Tab-separated table of C-alpha atoms in Angstrom:
chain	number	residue	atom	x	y	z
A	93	UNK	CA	-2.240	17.467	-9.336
A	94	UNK	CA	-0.717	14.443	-8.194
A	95	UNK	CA	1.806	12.150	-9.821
A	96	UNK	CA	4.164	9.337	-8.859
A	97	UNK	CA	6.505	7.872	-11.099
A	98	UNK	CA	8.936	4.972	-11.253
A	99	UNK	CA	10.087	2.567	-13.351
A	100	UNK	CA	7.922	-0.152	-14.464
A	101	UNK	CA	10.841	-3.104	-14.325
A	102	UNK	CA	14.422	-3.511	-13.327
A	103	UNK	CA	16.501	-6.419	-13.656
A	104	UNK	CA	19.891	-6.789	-11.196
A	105	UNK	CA	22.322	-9.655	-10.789
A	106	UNK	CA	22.439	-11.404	-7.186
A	107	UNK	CA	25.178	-9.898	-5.149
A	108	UNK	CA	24.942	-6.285	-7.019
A	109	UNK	CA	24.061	-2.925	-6.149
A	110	UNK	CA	20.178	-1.761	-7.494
A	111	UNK	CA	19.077	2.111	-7.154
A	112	UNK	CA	15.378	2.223	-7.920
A	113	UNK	CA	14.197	5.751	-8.450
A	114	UNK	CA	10.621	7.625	-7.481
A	115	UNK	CA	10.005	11.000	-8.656
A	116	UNK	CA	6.585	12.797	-7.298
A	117	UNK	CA	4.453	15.515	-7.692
A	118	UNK	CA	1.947	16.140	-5.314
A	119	UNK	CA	0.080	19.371	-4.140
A	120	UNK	CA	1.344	18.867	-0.240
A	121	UNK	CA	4.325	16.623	0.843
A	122	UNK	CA	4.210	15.154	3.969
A	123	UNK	CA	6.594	12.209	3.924
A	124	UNK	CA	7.783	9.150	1.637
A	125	UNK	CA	7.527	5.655	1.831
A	126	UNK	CA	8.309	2.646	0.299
A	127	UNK	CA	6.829	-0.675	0.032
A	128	UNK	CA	8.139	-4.428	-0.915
A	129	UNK	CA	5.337	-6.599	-2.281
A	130	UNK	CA	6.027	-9.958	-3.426
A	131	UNK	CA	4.014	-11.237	-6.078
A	132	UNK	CA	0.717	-12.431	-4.672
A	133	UNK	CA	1.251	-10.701	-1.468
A	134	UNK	CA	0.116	-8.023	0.488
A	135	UNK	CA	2.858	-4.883	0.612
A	136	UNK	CA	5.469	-4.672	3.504
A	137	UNK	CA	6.790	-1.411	4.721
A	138	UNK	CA	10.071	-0.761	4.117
A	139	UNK	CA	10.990	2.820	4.879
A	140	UNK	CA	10.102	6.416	5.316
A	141	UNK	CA	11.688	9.806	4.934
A	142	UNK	CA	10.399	13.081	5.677
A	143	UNK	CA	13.506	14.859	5.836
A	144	UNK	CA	16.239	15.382	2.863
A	145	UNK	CA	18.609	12.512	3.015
A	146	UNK	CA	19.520	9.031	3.819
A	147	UNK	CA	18.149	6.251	5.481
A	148	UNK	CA	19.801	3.187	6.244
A	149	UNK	CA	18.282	0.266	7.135
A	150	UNK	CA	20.437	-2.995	6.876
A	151	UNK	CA	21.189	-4.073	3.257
A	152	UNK	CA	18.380	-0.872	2.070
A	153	UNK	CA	18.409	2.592	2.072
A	154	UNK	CA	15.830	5.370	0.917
A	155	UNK	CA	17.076	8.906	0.190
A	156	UNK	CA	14.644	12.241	-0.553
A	157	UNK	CA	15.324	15.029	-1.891
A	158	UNK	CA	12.343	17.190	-1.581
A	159	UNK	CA	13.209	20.132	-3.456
A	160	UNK	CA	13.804	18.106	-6.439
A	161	UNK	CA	10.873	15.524	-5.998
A	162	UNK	CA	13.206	12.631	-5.806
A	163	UNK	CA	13.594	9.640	-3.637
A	164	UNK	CA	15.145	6.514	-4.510
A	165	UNK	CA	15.853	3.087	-3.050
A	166	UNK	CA	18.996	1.639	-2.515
A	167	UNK	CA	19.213	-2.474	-2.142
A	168	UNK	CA	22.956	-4.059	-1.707
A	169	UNK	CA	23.894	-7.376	-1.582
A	170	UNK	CA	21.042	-8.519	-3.625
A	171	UNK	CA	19.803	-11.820	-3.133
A	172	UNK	CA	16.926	-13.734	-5.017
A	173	UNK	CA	14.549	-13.417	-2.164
A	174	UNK	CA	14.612	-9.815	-3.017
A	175	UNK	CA	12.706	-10.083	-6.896
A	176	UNK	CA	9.372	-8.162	-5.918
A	177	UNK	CA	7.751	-5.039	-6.538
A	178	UNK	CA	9.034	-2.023	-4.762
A	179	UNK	CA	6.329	0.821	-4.216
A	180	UNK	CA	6.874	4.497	-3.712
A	181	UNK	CA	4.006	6.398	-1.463
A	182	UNK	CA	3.636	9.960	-1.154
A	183	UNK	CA	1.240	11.270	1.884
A	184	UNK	CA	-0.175	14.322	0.651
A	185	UNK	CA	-0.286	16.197	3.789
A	186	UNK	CA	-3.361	18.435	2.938
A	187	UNK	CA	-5.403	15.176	2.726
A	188	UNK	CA	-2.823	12.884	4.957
A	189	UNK	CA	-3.625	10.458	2.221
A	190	UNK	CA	-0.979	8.130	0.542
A	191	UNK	CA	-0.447	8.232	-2.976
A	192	UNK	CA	1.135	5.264	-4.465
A	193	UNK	CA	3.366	4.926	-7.711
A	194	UNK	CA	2.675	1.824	-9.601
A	195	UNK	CA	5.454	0.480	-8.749
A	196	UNK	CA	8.835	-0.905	-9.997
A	197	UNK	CA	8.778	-4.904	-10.359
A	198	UNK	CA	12.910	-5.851	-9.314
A	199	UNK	CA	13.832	-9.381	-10.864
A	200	UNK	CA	17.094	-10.490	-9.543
A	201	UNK	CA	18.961	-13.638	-11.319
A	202	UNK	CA	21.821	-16.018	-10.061
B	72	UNK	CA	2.042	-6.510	19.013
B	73	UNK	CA	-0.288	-5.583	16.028
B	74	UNK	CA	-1.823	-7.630	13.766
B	75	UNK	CA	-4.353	-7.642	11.085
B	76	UNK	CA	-6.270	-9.790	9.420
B	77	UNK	CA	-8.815	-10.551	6.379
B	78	UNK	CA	-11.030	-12.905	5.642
B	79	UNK	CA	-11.530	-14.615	2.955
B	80	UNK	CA	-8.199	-14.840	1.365
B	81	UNK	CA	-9.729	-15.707	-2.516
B	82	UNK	CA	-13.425	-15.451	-3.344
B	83	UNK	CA	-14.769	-15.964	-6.751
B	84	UNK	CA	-18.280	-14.649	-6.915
B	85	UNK	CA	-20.857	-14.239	-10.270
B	86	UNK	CA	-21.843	-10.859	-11.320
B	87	UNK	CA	-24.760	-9.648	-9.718
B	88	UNK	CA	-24.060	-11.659	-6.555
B	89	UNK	CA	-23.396	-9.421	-3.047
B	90	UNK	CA	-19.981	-8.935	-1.348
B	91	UNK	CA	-18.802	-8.845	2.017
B	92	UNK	CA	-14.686	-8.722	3.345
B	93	UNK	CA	-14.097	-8.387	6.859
B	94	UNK	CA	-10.965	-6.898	8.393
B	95	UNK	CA	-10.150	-7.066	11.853
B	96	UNK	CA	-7.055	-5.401	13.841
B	97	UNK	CA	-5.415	-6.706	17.296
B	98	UNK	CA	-2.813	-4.504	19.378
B	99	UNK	CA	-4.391	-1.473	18.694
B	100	UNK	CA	-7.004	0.985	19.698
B	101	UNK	CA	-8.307	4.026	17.683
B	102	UNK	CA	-6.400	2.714	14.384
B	103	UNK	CA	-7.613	4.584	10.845
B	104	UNK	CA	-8.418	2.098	8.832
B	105	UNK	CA	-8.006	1.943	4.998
B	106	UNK	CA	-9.467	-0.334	2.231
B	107	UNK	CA	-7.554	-0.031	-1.270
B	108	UNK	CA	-8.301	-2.105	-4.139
B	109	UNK	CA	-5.087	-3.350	-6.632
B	110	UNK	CA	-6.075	-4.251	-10.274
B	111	UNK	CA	-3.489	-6.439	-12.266
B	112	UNK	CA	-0.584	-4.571	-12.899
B	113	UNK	CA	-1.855	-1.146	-11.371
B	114	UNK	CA	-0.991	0.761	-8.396
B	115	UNK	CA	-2.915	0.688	-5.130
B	116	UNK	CA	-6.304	2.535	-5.622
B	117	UNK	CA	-7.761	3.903	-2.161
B	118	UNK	CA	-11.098	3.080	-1.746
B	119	UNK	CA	-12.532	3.923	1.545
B	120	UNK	CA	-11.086	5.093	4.861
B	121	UNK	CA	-12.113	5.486	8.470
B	122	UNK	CA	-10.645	7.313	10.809
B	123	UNK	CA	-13.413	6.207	14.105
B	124	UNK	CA	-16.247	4.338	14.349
B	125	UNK	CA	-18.857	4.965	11.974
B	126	UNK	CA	-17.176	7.482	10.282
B	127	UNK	CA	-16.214	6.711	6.426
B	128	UNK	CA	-14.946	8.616	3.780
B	129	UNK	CA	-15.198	7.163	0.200
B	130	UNK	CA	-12.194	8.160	-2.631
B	131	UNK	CA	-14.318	6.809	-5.423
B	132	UNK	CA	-17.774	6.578	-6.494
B	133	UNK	CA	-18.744	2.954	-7.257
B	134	UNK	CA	-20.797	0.430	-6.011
B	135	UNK	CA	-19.004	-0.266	-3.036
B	136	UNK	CA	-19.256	0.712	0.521
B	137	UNK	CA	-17.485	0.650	3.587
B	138	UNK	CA	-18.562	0.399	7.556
B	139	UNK	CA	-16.757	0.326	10.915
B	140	UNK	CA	-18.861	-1.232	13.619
B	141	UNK	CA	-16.534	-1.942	15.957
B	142	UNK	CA	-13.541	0.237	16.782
B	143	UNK	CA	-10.921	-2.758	15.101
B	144	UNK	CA	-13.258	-4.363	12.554
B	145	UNK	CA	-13.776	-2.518	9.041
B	146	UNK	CA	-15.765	-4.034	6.500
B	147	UNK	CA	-16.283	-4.082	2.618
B	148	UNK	CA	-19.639	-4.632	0.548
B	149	UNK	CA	-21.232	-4.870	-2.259
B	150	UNK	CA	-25.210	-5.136	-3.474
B	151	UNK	CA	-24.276	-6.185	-6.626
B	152	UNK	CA	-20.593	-7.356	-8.002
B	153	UNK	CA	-19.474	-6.025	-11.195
B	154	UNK	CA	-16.864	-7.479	-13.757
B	155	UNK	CA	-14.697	-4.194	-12.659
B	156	UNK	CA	-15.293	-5.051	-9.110
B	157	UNK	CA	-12.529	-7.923	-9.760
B	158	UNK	CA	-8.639	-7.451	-7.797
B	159	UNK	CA	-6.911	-7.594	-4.746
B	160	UNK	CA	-8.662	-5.798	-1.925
B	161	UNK	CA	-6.405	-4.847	1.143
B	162	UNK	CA	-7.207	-3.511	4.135
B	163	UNK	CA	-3.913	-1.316	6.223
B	164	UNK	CA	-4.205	0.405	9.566
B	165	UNK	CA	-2.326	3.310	11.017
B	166	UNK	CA	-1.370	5.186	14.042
B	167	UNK	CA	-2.560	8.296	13.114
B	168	UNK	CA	-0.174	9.897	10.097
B	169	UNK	CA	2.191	7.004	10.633
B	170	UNK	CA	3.176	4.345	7.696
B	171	UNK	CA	0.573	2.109	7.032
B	172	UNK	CA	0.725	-1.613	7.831
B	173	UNK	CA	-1.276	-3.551	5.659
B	174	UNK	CA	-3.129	-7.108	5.706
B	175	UNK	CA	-2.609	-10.243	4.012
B	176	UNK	CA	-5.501	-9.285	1.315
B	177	UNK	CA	-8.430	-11.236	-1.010
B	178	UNK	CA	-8.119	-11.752	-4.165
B	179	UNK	CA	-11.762	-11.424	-5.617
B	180	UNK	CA	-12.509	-12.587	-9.724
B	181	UNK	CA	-15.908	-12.065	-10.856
B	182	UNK	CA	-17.101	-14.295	-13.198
């Protein structure tokens, strides 16, 4: 089967660190993204990893670990403009399909 | 550079009444093309997506249905709108297996 999971909401302070996690089960694994989407709003690409390890990417990063399942997204330097929701996608590569969590909704407060 | 756009951005239709979102993409040629559907507070559901012209693949039965006439234009529609049929319909494109880009969306309620 196929399964994303992530946290439903997260709340950070502006200027701190957030780590928003993703675990996935899916039945082929052919890469990882994640998506931003402000409320209202279509979703903007963010990042992708195929390999284990990290990706930085000015004040984000996305790390996989795909023996474990496991990616997560780091933001620093949080500022307000950054209180959205953050999706984690899965393409399944025997379908090349992406398989989207839910996603996490980030609310960040002065 | 690429670009994509939808049209209308809202829509509020009665049940019963038929539907019809266009997408168009710029910068491109060859793009798959991908309509997905986003209920409040629910992940993105795929609904329909073409990887040429005139060929379509549909994720979930419903009473929806998808067509490419044109190499960058992908289309959504509808005989008859159902209370369910009510969300935020996006269309994406891709390179081939590449991230997805997605555009701005409609937001459809059916009354």
């Amino acid at each position: 089967g196929q399964n994303i999971d992530q946290p439903t909401e997260m709340t950070a302070t502006e200027g701190a660190i957030v780590q928003i996690n993703c675990t996935y089960q899916t039945s082929g694994f052919n890469g990882l993204f994640w998506y931003q989407q402000h409320a209202g709003e279509a979703p903007t690409f963010l990042s992708y990893n195929v390999l284990d390890g990290l990706e930085e990417k000015g004040r984000f990063s996305s790390f996989l670990s795909r023996s474990k399942g496991y990616s997560y997204l780091l933001l620093k330097e949080l500022q307000m403009k950054d209180s959205a929701s953050y999706l984690c996608a899965v393409r399944d590569s025997n379908t090349d399909k992406l398989i989207f969590g839910t996603g996490t909704r980030l609310q960040v407060f002065p | 550079s690429q670009t994509i756009h939808q049209w209308p951005a809202t829509l509020v239709q009665p049940v019963g009444s038929p539907l019809s979102l266009e997408c168009t993409v710029e910068g491109t040629s060859n793009p798959n093309l991908y309509w997905y559907r986003q209920a409040a507070g629910r992940g993105l559901q795929l609904l329909f997506y073409s990887v040429g012209i005139g060929q379509i693949s549909s994720e979930v039965p419903q009473n929806l249905s998808a067509s490419r006439p044109q190499d960058r234009q992908f289309i959504l529609s509808s005989k008859k709108l159902l209370l369910s049929d009510s969300g935020f319909y996006l269309c994406a494109w891709s390179a081939e297996s590449y991230e997805q880009y997605f555009g701005p969306g409609t937001r459809l309620t059916v009354t």
